[in-house]
Amino acid sequence: QLQPVESGGGLVQPGGSLRLSCAASGFTLNNYAVGWFRQAPGKEREGVSCISSDDSRTYYADSVKGRFTISRDRAKNTVYLQMNGLKPEDTVVYYCAASRNWNGYCSTYGKEYEYWGQGTQVTVSS
């Protein structure tokens, strides 16, 4: 089926950096709005960041603003989430999602996305 595929997670020390990648399986990701989400056990799913299909809009959760940056490389059909200044509370599974529901807009509401990746684990610990 149509499925985004995340990669780039791993173990990093507090204050370190990771870059997550979201690539496409079975479709052209360049034509989709893309969102990054995370969910800790027992907590509500959080919309971390998103980018519109035409790259005209980006949004960031207050918890990551100034530390995370979302970007798109159309030549590689890939969306990145650059994560700097990582904190232990950033330890969670991160999910990439894609949607064709909007143009010139993106949403951090998870139920608006049709296609979801399997997730990649980020662990921030000394």
PDB file of C-alpha atoms in Angstrom:
ATOM      1  CA  GLN A   1       0.000   0.000   0.000  1.00  0.00           C
ATOM      2  CA  LEU A   2       0.978   3.667   0.152  1.00  0.00           C
ATOM      3  CA  GLN A   3       3.310   4.051   3.117  1.00  0.00           C
ATOM      4  CA  PRO A   4       5.834   6.608   4.356  1.00  0.00           C
ATOM      5  CA  VAL A   5       9.052   5.098   5.730  1.00  0.00           C
ATOM      6  CA  GLU A   6      10.979   6.730   8.592  1.00  0.00           C
ATOM      7  CA  SER A   7      14.676   6.336   9.346  1.00  0.00           C
ATOM      8  CA  GLY A   8      17.425   8.065  11.324  1.00  0.00           C
ATOM      9  CA  GLY A   9      16.386   7.332  14.892  1.00  0.00           C
ATOM     10  CA  GLY A  10      18.806   6.079  17.486  1.00  0.00           C
ATOM     11  CA  LEU A  11      20.590   6.825  20.752  1.00  0.00           C
ATOM     12  CA  VAL A  12      22.034  10.280  21.388  1.00  0.00           C
ATOM     13  CA  GLN A  13      23.313  12.164  24.442  1.00  0.00           C
ATOM     14  CA  PRO A  14      21.423  15.171  25.832  1.00  0.00           C
ATOM     15  CA  GLY A  15      22.231  18.248  23.778  1.00  0.00           C
ATOM     16  CA  GLY A  16      23.050  16.162  20.726  1.00  0.00           C
ATOM     17  CA  SER A  17      21.451  16.064  17.286  1.00  0.00           C
ATOM     18  CA  LEU A  18      19.688  13.610  15.005  1.00  0.00           C
ATOM     19  CA  ARG A  19      18.153  13.936  11.556  1.00  0.00           C
ATOM     20  CA  LEU A  20      15.066  11.876  10.818  1.00  0.00           C
ATOM     21  CA  SER A  21      14.096  11.073   7.228  1.00  0.00           C
ATOM     22  CA  CYS A  22      10.679  10.343   5.758  1.00  0.00           C
ATOM     23  CA  ALA A  23      10.704   8.658   2.360  1.00  0.00           C
ATOM     24  CA  ALA A  24       7.927   7.187   0.234  1.00  0.00           C
ATOM     25  CA  SER A  25       6.929   3.653  -0.602  1.00  0.00           C
ATOM     26  CA  GLY A  26       4.449   3.320  -3.461  1.00  0.00           C
ATOM     27  CA  PHE A  27       3.782   7.027  -4.066  1.00  0.00           C
ATOM     28  CA  THR A  28       5.435  10.395  -4.700  1.00  0.00           C
ATOM     29  CA  LEU A  29       5.894  12.124  -1.349  1.00  0.00           C
ATOM     30  CA  ASN A  30       6.593  15.448  -3.098  1.00  0.00           C
ATOM     31  CA  ASN A  31       2.841  15.800  -3.752  1.00  0.00           C
ATOM     32  CA  TYR A  32       1.827  15.402  -0.094  1.00  0.00           C
ATOM     33  CA  ALA A  33       1.711  17.459   3.050  1.00  0.00           C
ATOM     34  CA  VAL A  34       3.908  15.713   5.618  1.00  0.00           C
ATOM     35  CA  GLY A  35       3.657  15.733   9.392  1.00  0.00           C
ATOM     36  CA  TRP A  36       5.905  14.419  12.145  1.00  0.00           C
ATOM     37  CA  PHE A  37       4.208  13.050  15.266  1.00  0.00           C
ATOM     38  CA  ARG A  38       5.333  11.454  18.495  1.00  0.00           C
ATOM     39  CA  GLN A  39       3.586   9.617  21.303  1.00  0.00           C
ATOM     40  CA  ALA A  40       4.934   8.610  24.694  1.00  0.00           C
ATOM     41  CA  PRO A  41       3.370   5.684  26.597  1.00  0.00           C
ATOM     42  CA  GLY A  42       0.190   6.780  28.350  1.00  0.00           C
ATOM     43  CA  LYS A  43       0.229  10.234  26.764  1.00  0.00           C
ATOM     44  CA  GLU A  44      -1.679  11.855  23.924  1.00  0.00           C
ATOM     45  CA  ARG A  45      -0.159  11.875  20.456  1.00  0.00           C
ATOM     46  CA  GLU A  46       1.657  15.136  19.767  1.00  0.00           C
ATOM     47  CA  GLY A  47       1.988  16.834  16.410  1.00  0.00           C
ATOM     48  CA  VAL A  48       5.648  17.878  16.304  1.00  0.00           C
ATOM     49  CA  SER A  49       5.932  19.613  12.944  1.00  0.00           C
ATOM     50  CA  CYS A  50       4.450  19.685   9.453  1.00  0.00           C
ATOM     51  CA  ILE A  51       5.166  21.028   5.982  1.00  0.00           C
ATOM     52  CA  SER A  52       2.649  21.749   3.224  1.00  0.00           C
ATOM     53  CA  SER A  53       2.797  19.984  -0.132  1.00  0.00           C
ATOM     54  CA  ASP A  54       4.049  23.174  -1.834  1.00  0.00           C
ATOM     55  CA  ASP A  55       6.430  24.016   1.063  1.00  0.00           C
ATOM     56  CA  SER A  56       4.674  27.358   1.621  1.00  0.00           C
ATOM     57  CA  ARG A  57       3.814  26.625   5.271  1.00  0.00           C
ATOM     58  CA  THR A  58       5.529  24.950   8.177  1.00  0.00           C
ATOM     59  CA  TYR A  59       4.426  24.571  11.794  1.00  0.00           C
ATOM     60  CA  TYR A  60       6.179  23.548  14.999  1.00  0.00           C
ATOM     61  CA  ALA A  61       4.935  22.537  18.407  1.00  0.00           C
ATOM     62  CA  ASP A  62       5.971  24.925  21.171  1.00  0.00           C
ATOM     63  CA  SER A  63       7.931  22.117  22.807  1.00  0.00           C
ATOM     64  CA  VAL A  64      10.315  21.863  19.826  1.00  0.00           C
ATOM     65  CA  LYS A  65      10.279  25.389  18.386  1.00  0.00           C
ATOM     66  CA  GLY A  66      13.810  26.708  17.948  1.00  0.00           C
ATOM     67  CA  ARG A  67      15.303  23.215  18.216  1.00  0.00           C
ATOM     68  CA  PHE A  68      13.714  21.246  15.359  1.00  0.00           C
ATOM     69  CA  THR A  69      13.571  22.129  11.655  1.00  0.00           C
ATOM     70  CA  ILE A  70      11.473  20.441   8.963  1.00  0.00           C
ATOM     71  CA  SER A  71      12.577  20.544   5.324  1.00  0.00           C
ATOM     72  CA  ARG A  72      11.968  18.829   1.991  1.00  0.00           C
ATOM     73  CA  ASP A  73      14.452  17.626  -0.630  1.00  0.00           C
ATOM     74  CA  ARG A  74      12.381  17.177  -3.775  1.00  0.00           C
ATOM     75  CA  ALA A  75      15.244  15.612  -5.720  1.00  0.00           C
ATOM     76  CA  LYS A  76      15.303  12.808  -3.149  1.00  0.00           C
ATOM     77  CA  ASN A  77      11.515  12.707  -2.585  1.00  0.00           C
ATOM     78  CA  THR A  78      12.282  12.975   1.137  1.00  0.00           C
ATOM     79  CA  VAL A  79      11.222  15.114   4.111  1.00  0.00           C
ATOM     80  CA  TYR A  80      13.657  15.636   6.980  1.00  0.00           C
ATOM     81  CA  LEU A  81      13.294  16.565  10.625  1.00  0.00           C
ATOM     82  CA  GLN A  82      16.543  18.024  11.948  1.00  0.00           C
ATOM     83  CA  MET A  83      16.539  17.737  15.742  1.00  0.00           C
ATOM     84  CA  ASN A  84      19.076  19.791  17.698  1.00  0.00           C
ATOM     85  CA  GLY A  85      19.483  20.353  21.414  1.00  0.00           C
ATOM     86  CA  LEU A  86      17.808  17.041  22.206  1.00  0.00           C
ATOM     87  CA  LYS A  87      16.420  16.496  25.697  1.00  0.00           C
ATOM     88  CA  PRO A  88      15.521  13.307  27.603  1.00  0.00           C
ATOM     89  CA  GLU A  89      11.841  14.212  27.216  1.00  0.00           C
ATOM     90  CA  ASP A  90      12.271  13.880  23.433  1.00  0.00           C
ATOM     91  CA  THR A  91      12.681  10.116  23.965  1.00  0.00           C
ATOM     92  CA  VAL A  92       9.761   8.556  22.106  1.00  0.00           C
ATOM     93  CA  VAL A  93       8.784   6.873  18.847  1.00  0.00           C
ATOM     94  CA  TYR A  94       8.481   9.371  15.987  1.00  0.00           C
ATOM     95  CA  TYR A  95       6.031   8.821  13.138  1.00  0.00           C
ATOM     96  CA  CYS A  96       5.879  10.340   9.677  1.00  0.00           C
ATOM     97  CA  ALA A  97       2.459  10.835   8.070  1.00  0.00           C
ATOM     98  CA  ALA A  98       1.323  12.085   4.653  1.00  0.00           C
ATOM     99  CA  SER A  99      -1.910  13.623   3.360  1.00  0.00           C
ATOM    100  CA  ARG A 100      -3.414  14.905   0.102  1.00  0.00           C
ATOM    101  CA  ASN A 101      -6.226  16.722   1.953  1.00  0.00           C
ATOM    102  CA  TRP A 102      -4.793  20.227   1.613  1.00  0.00           C
ATOM    103  CA  ASN A 103      -2.775  22.524  -0.604  1.00  0.00           C
ATOM    104  CA  GLY A 104      -0.781  25.442   0.782  1.00  0.00           C
ATOM    105  CA  TYR A 105      -1.498  24.220   4.311  1.00  0.00           C
ATOM    106  CA  CYS A 106      -0.570  21.506   6.773  1.00  0.00           C
ATOM    107  CA  SER A 107      -2.118  20.135   9.935  1.00  0.00           C
ATOM    108  CA  THR A 108      -0.796  18.825  13.252  1.00  0.00           C
ATOM    109  CA  TYR A 109      -4.047  16.925  13.840  1.00  0.00           C
ATOM    110  CA  GLY A 110      -3.175  13.268  13.357  1.00  0.00           C
ATOM    111  CA  LYS A 111      -6.616  12.085  12.252  1.00  0.00           C
ATOM    112  CA  GLU A 112      -6.379  14.279   9.150  1.00  0.00           C
ATOM    113  CA  TYR A 113      -3.570  12.122   7.734  1.00  0.00           C
ATOM    114  CA  GLU A 114      -4.291   9.108   5.548  1.00  0.00           C
ATOM    115  CA  TYR A 115      -0.883   7.404   5.399  1.00  0.00           C
ATOM    116  CA  TRP A 116       1.423   6.563   8.298  1.00  0.00           C
ATOM    117  CA  GLY A 117       4.883   5.106   8.659  1.00  0.00           C
ATOM    118  CA  GLN A 118       5.895   2.432  11.135  1.00  0.00           C
ATOM    119  CA  GLY A 119       7.852   4.781  13.402  1.00  0.00           C
ATOM    120  CA  THR A 120      11.482   5.236  14.409  1.00  0.00           C
ATOM    121  CA  GLN A 121      12.736   5.254  18.000  1.00  0.00           C
ATOM    122  CA  VAL A 122      14.635   8.247  19.387  1.00  0.00           C
ATOM    123  CA  THR A 123      16.371   7.805  22.745  1.00  0.00           C
ATOM    124  CA  VAL A 124      18.102  10.724  24.479  1.00  0.00           C
ATOM    125  CA  SER A 125      20.189   9.548  27.425  1.00  0.00           C
ATOM    126  CA  SER A 126      23.643   9.884  28.922  1.00  0.00           C
TER     127      SER A 126
END
